[in-house]
PDB file of C-alpha atoms in Angstrom:
ATOM      1  CA  MET A 227      12.994   1.094 -15.650  1.00 41.00           C
ATOM      2  CA  THR A 228      13.871   3.845 -13.153  1.00 40.00           C
ATOM      3  CA  ALA A 229      11.448   5.943 -11.103  1.00 39.00           C
ATOM      4  CA  ARG A 230      12.631   8.956 -13.045  1.00 36.00           C
ATOM      5  CA  ARG A 231      11.168   7.423 -16.192  1.00 36.00           C
ATOM      6  CA  MET A 232       8.095   6.249 -14.296  1.00 37.00           C
ATOM      7  CA  LEU A 233       7.401   9.796 -13.116  1.00 36.00           C
ATOM      8  CA  SER A 234       8.287  11.682 -16.262  1.00 33.00           C
ATOM      9  CA  GLY A 235       4.992  11.547 -18.159  1.00 33.00           C
ATOM     10  CA  ARG A 236       6.056   8.787 -20.549  1.00 31.00           C
ATOM     11  CA  ILE A 237       4.290   5.463 -20.795  1.00 31.00           C
ATOM     12  CA  LEU A 238       4.691   4.299 -17.193  1.00 38.00           C
ATOM     13  CA  PRO A 239       3.871   0.935 -15.583  1.00 37.00           C
ATOM     14  CA  TRP A 240       1.926   2.513 -12.687  1.00 40.00           C
ATOM     15  CA  VAL A 241       1.023   5.937 -14.049  1.00 42.00           C
ATOM     16  CA  CYS A 242      -0.724   6.154 -17.411  1.00 33.00           C
ATOM     17  CA  LEU A 243      -2.858   3.056 -17.946  1.00 30.00           C
ATOM     18  CA  LEU A 244      -2.654   0.336 -15.368  1.00 34.00           C
ATOM     19  CA  ALA A 245      -4.835  -2.711 -15.095  1.00 29.00           C
ATOM     20  CA  LEU A 246      -2.746  -4.257 -12.659  1.00 29.00           C
ATOM     21  CA  GLY A 247      -5.396  -8.284  -4.649  1.00 29.00           C
ATOM     22  CA  ALA A 248      -4.532  -8.707  -0.630  1.00 29.00           C
ATOM     23  CA  CYS A 249      -3.188 -11.510   1.546  1.00 30.00           C
ATOM     24  CA  GLY A 250       0.555 -11.899   1.311  1.00 32.00           C
ATOM     25  CA  PRO A 251       3.102 -14.327   2.646  1.00 33.00           C
ATOM     26  CA  SER A 252       2.772 -15.689   6.160  1.00 33.00           C
ATOM     27  CA  PRO A 253       3.618 -12.820   8.556  1.00 34.00           C
ATOM     28  CA  LYS A 254       6.479 -12.955  11.033  1.00 33.00           C
ATOM     29  CA  GLU A 255       6.843 -11.171  14.373  1.00 37.00           C
ATOM     30  CA  GLU A 256      10.459 -10.149  13.896  1.00 37.00           C
ATOM     31  CA  ALA A 257      11.428  -7.139  11.829  1.00 40.00           C
ATOM     32  CA  THR A 258      11.438  -8.332   8.264  1.00 38.00           C
ATOM     33  CA  THR A 259      12.973  -7.092   5.042  1.00 32.00           C
ATOM     34  CA  PRO A 260      11.233  -8.370   1.882  1.00 32.00           C
ATOM     35  CA  ALA A 261      13.618 -10.394  -0.223  1.00 30.00           C
ATOM     36  CA  PRO A 262      14.397  -8.886  -3.634  1.00 29.00           C
ATOM     37  CA  ALA A 263      12.934 -11.907  -5.392  1.00 28.00           C
ATOM     38  CA  THR A 264       9.559 -11.801  -3.552  1.00 28.00           C
ATOM     39  CA  GLN A 265       6.399  -9.646  -4.051  1.00 28.00           C
ATOM     40  CA  ALA A 266       5.362  -3.547  -4.515  1.00 31.00           C
ATOM     41  CA  ASP A 267      -2.248   3.677   2.585  1.00 30.00           C
ATOM     42  CA  ALA A 268      -6.612   3.443   8.589  1.00 28.00           C
ATOM     43  CA  SER A 269      -7.876   7.080   8.475  1.00 28.00           C
ATOM     44  CA  ILE A 270      -8.043   8.936   5.193  1.00 29.00           C
ATOM     45  CA  ALA A 271      -5.052  11.262   5.406  1.00 33.00           C
ATOM     46  CA  PRO A 272      -2.049  11.888   3.187  1.00 36.00           C
ATOM     47  CA  ALA A 273       0.649   9.264   3.532  1.00 41.00           C
ATOM     48  CA  SER A 274       4.063  10.860   3.334  1.00 41.00           C
ATOM     49  CA  THR A 275       7.598  10.359   4.545  1.00 39.00           C
ATOM     50  CA  GLU A 276      10.237  12.866   3.524  1.00 43.00           C
ATOM     51  CA  ALA A 277      13.375  10.756   3.603  1.00 42.00           C
ATOM     52  CA  PRO A 278      16.809  12.354   3.187  1.00 42.00           C
ATOM     53  CA  ALA A 279      18.356  12.093  -0.247  1.00 44.00           C
ATOM     54  CA  THR A 280      20.606   9.062  -0.542  1.00 45.00           C
ATOM     55  CA  THR A 281      22.207   7.111  -3.325  1.00 50.00           C
ATOM     56  CA  PRO A 282      20.220   4.145  -4.674  1.00 48.00           C
ATOM     57  CA  SER A 283      22.749   1.691  -3.266  1.00 48.00           C
ATOM     58  CA  ALA A 284      22.668   3.329   0.166  1.00 52.00           C
ATOM     59  CA  LYS A 285      18.876   3.219   0.188  1.00 59.00           C
ATOM     60  CA  ALA A 286      18.887  -0.434  -0.757  1.00 52.00           C
ATOM     61  CA  ASP A 287      21.427  -1.263   1.970  1.00 56.00           C
ATOM     62  CA  ALA A 288      19.412   0.630   4.591  1.00 67.00           C
ATOM     63  CA  GLY A 289      16.317  -1.488   4.054  1.00 83.00           C
ATOM     64  CA  PRO A 290      12.763  -0.436   4.918  1.00 93.00           C
ATOM     65  CA  LEU A 291      12.231   2.507   7.263  1.00 95.00           C
ATOM     66  CA  SER A 292      10.979   1.332  10.657  1.00 97.00           C
ATOM     67  CA  CYS A 293       7.686   2.579  12.042  1.00 98.00           C
ATOM     68  CA  ALA A 294       9.546   3.888  15.107  1.00 98.00           C
ATOM     69  CA  ASP A 295      11.776   6.002  12.874  1.00 97.00           C
ATOM     70  CA  GLU A 296       8.846   7.110  10.734  1.00 96.00           C
ATOM     71  CA  ILE A 297       6.418   8.345  13.409  1.00 97.00           C
ATOM     72  CA  GLY A 298       8.324   8.084  16.682  1.00 98.00           C
ATOM     73  CA  ALA A 299       8.691   5.264  19.199  1.00 98.00           C
ATOM     74  CA  THR A 300       5.596   6.083  21.283  1.00 98.00           C
ATOM     75  CA  ALA A 301       3.162   6.354  18.362  1.00 97.00           C
ATOM     76  CA  ALA A 302       4.668   3.283  16.704  1.00 98.00           C
ATOM     77  CA  GLN A 303       4.287   1.241  19.885  1.00 98.00           C
ATOM     78  CA  LYS A 304       0.578   2.157  20.068  1.00 96.00           C
ATOM     79  CA  ARG A 305       0.084   0.830  16.532  1.00 96.00           C
ATOM     80  CA  ALA A 306       2.045  -2.314  17.320  1.00 97.00           C
ATOM     81  CA  ASP A 307      -0.018  -2.911  20.496  1.00 96.00           C
ATOM     82  CA  LEU A 308      -3.272  -2.539  18.536  1.00 95.00           C
ATOM     83  CA  CYS A 309      -1.898  -4.910  15.926  1.00 96.00           C
ATOM     84  CA  ARG A 310      -1.252  -7.572  18.575  1.00 95.00           C
ATOM     85  CA  GLN A 311      -4.754  -7.094  20.010  1.00 93.00           C
ATOM     86  CA  VAL A 312      -6.492  -7.860  16.729  1.00 93.00           C
ATOM     87  CA  SER A 313      -4.150 -10.264  14.939  1.00 94.00           C
ATOM     88  CA  PRO A 314      -4.924 -14.000  15.152  1.00 92.00           C
ATOM     89  CA  ALA A 315      -1.456 -14.861  13.817  1.00 93.00           C
ATOM     90  CA  THR A 316       0.938 -16.804  16.010  1.00 94.00           C
ATOM     91  CA  ARG A 317       3.792 -14.477  15.093  1.00 94.00           C
ATOM     92  CA  PRO A 318       2.262 -11.295  13.628  1.00 95.00           C
ATOM     93  CA  PRO A 319       4.478  -8.515  12.216  1.00 96.00           C
ATOM     94  CA  CYS A 320       3.410  -6.197  15.067  1.00 97.00           C
ATOM     95  CA  ASN A 321       6.885  -4.889  15.718  1.00 97.00           C
ATOM     96  CA  VAL A 322       7.969  -1.230  15.728  1.00 98.00           C
ATOM     97  CA  ALA A 323      11.072  -2.239  13.776  1.00 97.00           C
ATOM     98  CA  ASN A 324       8.833  -3.080  10.805  1.00 98.00           C
ATOM     99  CA  SER A 325       7.327  -0.393   8.608  1.00 98.00           C
ATOM    100  CA  CYS A 326       4.103   1.311   9.698  1.00 98.00           C
ATOM    101  CA  ALA A 327       2.539   0.078   6.469  1.00 98.00           C
ATOM    102  CA  MET A 328       3.298  -3.546   7.368  1.00 97.00           C
ATOM    103  CA  ILE A 329       1.749  -3.103  10.825  1.00 97.00           C
ATOM    104  CA  GLU A 330      -1.327  -1.377   9.385  1.00 97.00           C
ATOM    105  CA  ASP A 331      -1.678  -4.077   6.752  1.00 96.00           C
ATOM    106  CA  GLU A 332      -1.807  -6.755   9.455  1.00 96.00           C
ATOM    107  CA  ILE A 333      -4.436  -4.744  11.340  1.00 95.00           C
ATOM    108  CA  ALA A 334      -6.527  -4.427   8.171  1.00 94.00           C
ATOM    109  CA  ARG A 335      -6.077  -8.127   7.361  1.00 92.00           C
ATOM    110  CA  SER A 336      -7.209  -9.141  10.837  1.00 91.00           C
ATOM    111  CA  CYS A 337     -10.205  -6.796  10.876  1.00 90.00           C
ATOM    112  CA  SER A 338     -11.318  -8.073   7.478  1.00 88.00           C
ATOM    113  CA  LEU A 339     -10.887 -11.688   8.554  1.00 87.00           C
ATOM    114  CA  PHE A 340     -13.069 -11.375  11.643  1.00 82.00           C
ATOM    115  CA  ALA A 341     -15.662  -9.227   9.852  1.00 79.00           C
ATOM    116  CA  SER A 342     -16.009 -11.953   7.212  1.00 69.00           C
ATOM    117  CA  LYS A 343     -16.913 -14.361  10.020  1.00 70.00           C
ATOM    118  CA  GLY A 344     -19.645 -12.018  11.254  1.00 68.00           C
ATOM    119  CA  ASP A 345     -17.727 -11.058  14.393  1.00 68.00           C
ATOM    120  CA  PRO A 346     -16.294  -7.531  13.914  1.00 68.00           C
ATOM    121  CA  MET A 347     -13.926  -6.364  16.626  1.00 76.00           C
ATOM    122  CA  PRO A 348     -14.425  -3.058  18.474  1.00 79.00           C
ATOM    123  CA  GLU A 349     -10.741  -2.262  17.951  1.00 82.00           C
ATOM    124  CA  CYS A 350     -11.343  -2.054  14.203  1.00 86.00           C
ATOM    125  CA  ARG A 351     -12.044   1.628  13.665  1.00 81.00           C
ATOM    126  CA  ILE A 352     -13.046   1.313  10.011  1.00 87.00           C
ATOM    127  CA  ASP A 353     -15.604  -1.084   8.562  1.00 89.00           C
ATOM    128  CA  PRO A 354     -13.449  -3.451   6.441  1.00 90.00           C
ATOM    129  CA  LYS A 355     -16.150  -3.438   3.752  1.00 89.00           C
ATOM    130  CA  SER A 356     -16.448   0.356   3.528  1.00 92.00           C
ATOM    131  CA  LYS A 357     -15.158   2.713   0.865  1.00 95.00           C
ATOM    132  CA  GLU A 358     -12.902   4.230   3.525  1.00 96.00           C
ATOM    133  CA  ALA A 359     -11.217   0.846   3.947  1.00 95.00           C
ATOM    134  CA  ALA A 360     -10.754   0.732   0.181  1.00 97.00           C
ATOM    135  CA  ALA A 361      -9.054   4.142   0.211  1.00 98.00           C
ATOM    136  CA  ALA A 362      -6.825   2.973   3.061  1.00 97.00           C
ATOM    137  CA  VAL A 363      -5.338   0.368   0.707  1.00 98.00           C
ATOM    138  CA  VAL A 364      -4.037   3.130  -1.539  1.00 98.00           C
ATOM    139  CA  GLU A 365      -2.666   4.983   1.486  1.00 98.00           C
ATOM    140  CA  ARG A 366      -0.868   1.873   2.714  1.00 97.00           C
ATOM    141  CA  TYR A 367       0.566   1.431  -0.745  1.00 97.00           C
ATOM    142  CA  TYR A 368       2.207   4.843  -0.705  1.00 97.00           C
ATOM    143  CA  SER A 369       3.170   4.526   2.951  1.00 97.00           C
ATOM    144  CA  ALA A 370       4.991   1.296   2.111  1.00 97.00           C
ATOM    145  CA  LEU A 371       6.687   2.870  -0.902  1.00 96.00           C
ATOM    146  CA  ASN A 372       7.909   5.769   1.226  1.00 94.00           C
ATOM    147  CA  ALA A 373       9.311   3.314   3.758  1.00 95.00           C
ATOM    148  CA  ARG A 374      10.890   1.321   0.897  1.00 94.00           C
ATOM    149  CA  ASP A 375       8.939  -1.687   2.121  1.00 96.00           C
ATOM    150  CA  PHE A 376       8.318  -2.980  -1.361  1.00 94.00           C
ATOM    151  CA  GLY A 377       6.979  -6.337  -0.154  1.00 92.00           C
ATOM    152  CA  THR A 378       4.056  -4.677   1.651  1.00 95.00           C
ATOM    153  CA  ALA A 379       3.504  -2.291  -1.261  1.00 95.00           C
ATOM    154  CA  TRP A 380       3.438  -5.268  -3.627  1.00 91.00           C
ATOM    155  CA  GLN A 381       0.789  -7.020  -1.539  1.00 91.00           C
ATOM    156  CA  GLN A 382      -1.639  -4.111  -1.932  1.00 95.00           C
ATOM    157  CA  TRP A 383      -2.014  -5.339  -5.541  1.00 94.00           C
ATOM    158  CA  GLY A 384      -2.736  -8.898  -4.426  1.00 87.00           C
ATOM    159  CA  ASP A 385      -0.839 -12.156  -4.174  1.00 80.00           C
ATOM    160  CA  ASP A 386       0.862 -11.762  -7.555  1.00 83.00           C
ATOM    161  CA  GLY A 387       1.575  -8.035  -7.397  1.00 85.00           C
ATOM    162  CA  PRO A 388       1.115  -5.729 -10.387  1.00 87.00           C
ATOM    163  CA  PRO A 389       0.558  -7.650 -13.638  1.00 83.00           C
ATOM    164  CA  ASN A 390       3.565  -8.337 -15.805  1.00 85.00           C
ATOM    165  CA  GLN A 391       6.069  -7.114 -13.225  1.00 86.00           C
ATOM    166  CA  THR A 392       8.612  -9.057 -11.221  1.00 87.00           C
ATOM    167  CA  MET A 393       9.424  -7.892  -7.709  1.00 88.00           C
ATOM    168  CA  ASP A 394      12.885  -6.797  -8.876  1.00 89.00           C
ATOM    169  CA  ARG A 395      11.437  -4.671 -11.669  1.00 90.00           C
ATOM    170  CA  PHE A 396       8.809  -3.231  -9.347  1.00 91.00           C
ATOM    171  CA  ALA A 397      11.350  -2.173  -6.726  1.00 92.00           C
ATOM    172  CA  ALA A 398      13.822  -0.890  -9.327  1.00 92.00           C
ATOM    173  CA  GLY A 399      11.111   1.403 -10.676  1.00 91.00           C
ATOM    174  CA  PHE A 400      11.376   3.496  -7.492  1.00 92.00           C
ATOM    175  CA  ALA A 401      15.182   3.535  -7.234  1.00 91.00           C
ATOM    176  CA  ASP A 402      15.436   7.280  -7.946  1.00 94.00           C
ATOM    177  CA  THR A 403      12.385   8.326  -5.889  1.00 94.00           C
ATOM    178  CA  ARG A 404      13.018  10.107  -2.607  1.00 94.00           C
ATOM    179  CA  SER A 405       9.392  10.356  -1.487  1.00 94.00           C
ATOM    180  CA  THR A 406       5.781  10.273  -2.618  1.00 91.00           C
ATOM    181  CA  HIS A 407       2.777  11.923  -1.003  1.00 92.00           C
ATOM    182  CA  VAL A 408      -0.773  10.837  -1.790  1.00 97.00           C
ATOM    183  CA  THR A 409      -3.912  12.861  -1.116  1.00 98.00           C
ATOM    184  CA  ILE A 410      -7.236  11.048  -1.322  1.00 98.00           C
ATOM    185  CA  GLY A 411     -10.115  12.887  -2.970  1.00 98.00           C
ATOM    186  CA  THR A 412     -13.855  12.615  -2.337  1.00 97.00           C
ATOM    187  CA  LEU A 413     -15.037   9.007  -2.498  1.00 97.00           C
ATOM    188  CA  ALA A 414     -18.064   8.278  -4.661  1.00 94.00           C
ATOM    189  CA  PRO A 415     -20.173   5.122  -4.108  1.00 92.00           C
ATOM    190  CA  GLY A 416     -18.634   1.982  -5.564  1.00 92.00           C
ATOM    191  CA  ASP A 417     -20.007  -0.260  -8.291  1.00 91.00           C
ATOM    192  CA  ALA A 418     -20.864  -3.942  -8.119  1.00 87.00           C
ATOM    193  CA  GLY A 419     -20.554  -6.419 -10.920  1.00 79.00           C
ATOM    194  CA  ALA A 420     -19.700 -10.034 -11.640  1.00 79.00           C
ATOM    195  CA  GLY A 421     -19.461 -10.948  -7.966  1.00 87.00           C
ATOM    196  CA  SER A 422     -17.100  -8.108  -7.069  1.00 92.00           C
ATOM    197  CA  ILE A 423     -17.350  -4.575  -5.715  1.00 94.00           C
ATOM    198  CA  TYR A 424     -15.236  -1.873  -7.346  1.00 95.00           C
ATOM    199  CA  GLN A 425     -14.405   1.331  -5.455  1.00 97.00           C
ATOM    200  CA  PRO A 426     -12.880   4.291  -7.322  1.00 98.00           C
ATOM    201  CA  VAL A 427     -10.335   6.207  -5.229  1.00 98.00           C
ATOM    202  CA  PRO A 428      -9.387   9.609  -6.694  1.00 98.00           C
ATOM    203  CA  VAL A 429      -5.855  10.709  -5.831  1.00 98.00           C
ATOM    204  CA  THR A 430      -3.296  13.433  -6.234  1.00 98.00           C
ATOM    205  CA  VAL A 431       0.265  12.161  -6.021  1.00 97.00           C
ATOM    206  CA  ASP A 432       3.238  14.437  -5.396  1.00 96.00           C
ATOM    207  CA  ALA A 433       6.628  12.849  -6.001  1.00 94.00           C
ATOM    208  CA  THR A 434      10.130  14.049  -5.273  1.00 96.00           C
ATOM    209  CA  LEU A 435      13.101  12.448  -7.000  1.00 96.00           C
ATOM    210  CA  ASP A 436      16.570  12.112  -5.522  1.00 96.00           C
ATOM    211  CA  ASP A 437      17.805  15.120  -7.498  1.00 96.00           C
ATOM    212  CA  GLY A 438      15.047  17.302  -6.006  1.00 96.00           C
ATOM    213  CA  THR A 439      12.783  17.267  -9.054  1.00 96.00           C
ATOM    214  CA  ARG A 440       9.121  17.505  -8.045  1.00 96.00           C
ATOM    215  CA  GLN A 441       6.295  16.013 -10.075  1.00 95.00           C
ATOM    216  CA  ARG A 442       2.528  15.779  -9.629  1.00 97.00           C
ATOM    217  CA  PHE A 443      -0.025  13.295 -10.970  1.00 97.00           C
ATOM    218  CA  ARG A 444      -3.798  13.057 -10.688  1.00 98.00           C
ATOM    219  CA  GLY A 445      -6.076  10.169 -11.437  1.00 98.00           C
ATOM    220  CA  THR A 446      -7.952   7.256  -9.974  1.00 98.00           C
ATOM    221  CA  TYR A 447      -7.151   3.909  -8.446  1.00 98.00           C
ATOM    222  CA  VAL A 448      -9.845   1.259  -8.630  1.00 97.00           C
ATOM    223  CA  VAL A 449      -9.862  -0.979  -5.561  1.00 97.00           C
ATOM    224  CA  ARG A 450     -11.743  -4.274  -5.660  1.00 95.00           C
ATOM    225  CA  ARG A 451     -13.028  -6.946  -3.310  1.00 93.00           C
ATOM    226  CA  VAL A 452     -15.101 -10.055  -3.913  1.00 90.00           C
ATOM    227  CA  ASN A 453     -18.678  -9.699  -2.751  1.00 84.00           C
ATOM    228  CA  ASP A 454     -19.842 -11.789   0.202  1.00 76.00           C
ATOM    229  CA  VAL A 455     -20.316 -14.981  -1.777  1.00 75.00           C
ATOM    230  CA  ASP A 456     -20.033 -18.553  -0.558  1.00 74.00           C
ATOM    231  CA  GLY A 457     -16.575 -19.977  -0.955  1.00 75.00           C
ATOM    232  CA  ALA A 458     -14.737 -16.658  -1.133  1.00 76.00           C
ATOM    233  CA  THR A 459     -11.381 -16.764   0.625  1.00 78.00           C
ATOM    234  CA  PRO A 460     -10.350 -14.175   3.247  1.00 77.00           C
ATOM    235  CA  GLY A 461      -7.898 -12.758   0.739  1.00 79.00           C
ATOM    236  CA  GLN A 462     -10.576 -12.334  -1.911  1.00 83.00           C
ATOM    237  CA  LEU A 463     -12.847 -10.584   0.590  1.00 84.00           C
ATOM    238  CA  ARG A 464     -10.194  -7.957   1.299  1.00 91.00           C
ATOM    239  CA  TRP A 465      -9.876  -4.791  -0.747  1.00 95.00           C
ATOM    240  CA  HIS A 466      -6.921  -4.709  -3.124  1.00 95.00           C
ATOM    241  CA  ILE A 467      -5.785  -2.450  -5.945  1.00 96.00           C
ATOM    242  CA  ASP A 468      -7.224  -3.643  -9.230  1.00 94.00           C
ATOM    243  CA  SER A 469      -6.183  -0.902 -11.657  1.00 93.00           C
ATOM    244  CA  ALA A 470      -4.985   2.678 -11.835  1.00 94.00           C
ATOM    245  CA  LYS A 471      -4.916   5.538 -14.298  1.00 95.00           C
ATOM    246  CA  LEU A 472      -2.782   8.565 -13.419  1.00 96.00           C
ATOM    247  CA  THR A 473      -1.687  11.414 -15.661  1.00 97.00           C
ATOM    248  CA  PRO A 474       0.949  14.145 -15.121  1.00 96.00           C
ATOM    249  CA  VAL A 475      -0.233  17.570 -14.022  1.00 94.00           C
ATOM    250  CA  ARG A 476       1.568  20.213 -16.052  1.00 80.00           C
TER     251      ARG A 476
END
């Protein structure tokens, strides 16, 4: 299924009705490119990268957009330095050659890990349990999609990615998409139930296809984390996308 179909107002895997979680594979320090057969947004601001139009094959060959190319070498290095300060990993992905979304995901993972142990770090600017941290998951998702870092985007849905989608199908769904831009709306208080906390995140998504076609969608992502219960794993205690419902704006 192509992104053109996914963004056209038909029955779409991530647009109309989606009931589609947050520690991924072991991170590596070197720049990494998610393998096609593996798993598809910290302030609340629109996540957007306007990449030049390219053919699908050229985009695939280019690999993910580096953080240095996305926001500049100086800003990217500041994010990478913060990532190294907070990450407990032996070889964290805190490298400006990786996507900004991958670096931010490692920062969020580390902040959540230490907060779950009752020892929050001053470098963590957002409370990992807050609704703002939940909204940041959606921002990282779109940031990763814009960078064509489908592995990091996948991980925002959890270890197994969106339900009923392989990594190949997930990535192929965005083959004709040049860029997406997400704007987060006003966050209402979340709901608790059955040992989990659910945070609605209202969004407006503007998409541009390779042929220049522009489309807009509005709706809500629901981001979930397990409540602070005994036996919960670090991954379960992190916010991850649980479901989404977006509809085209005519």
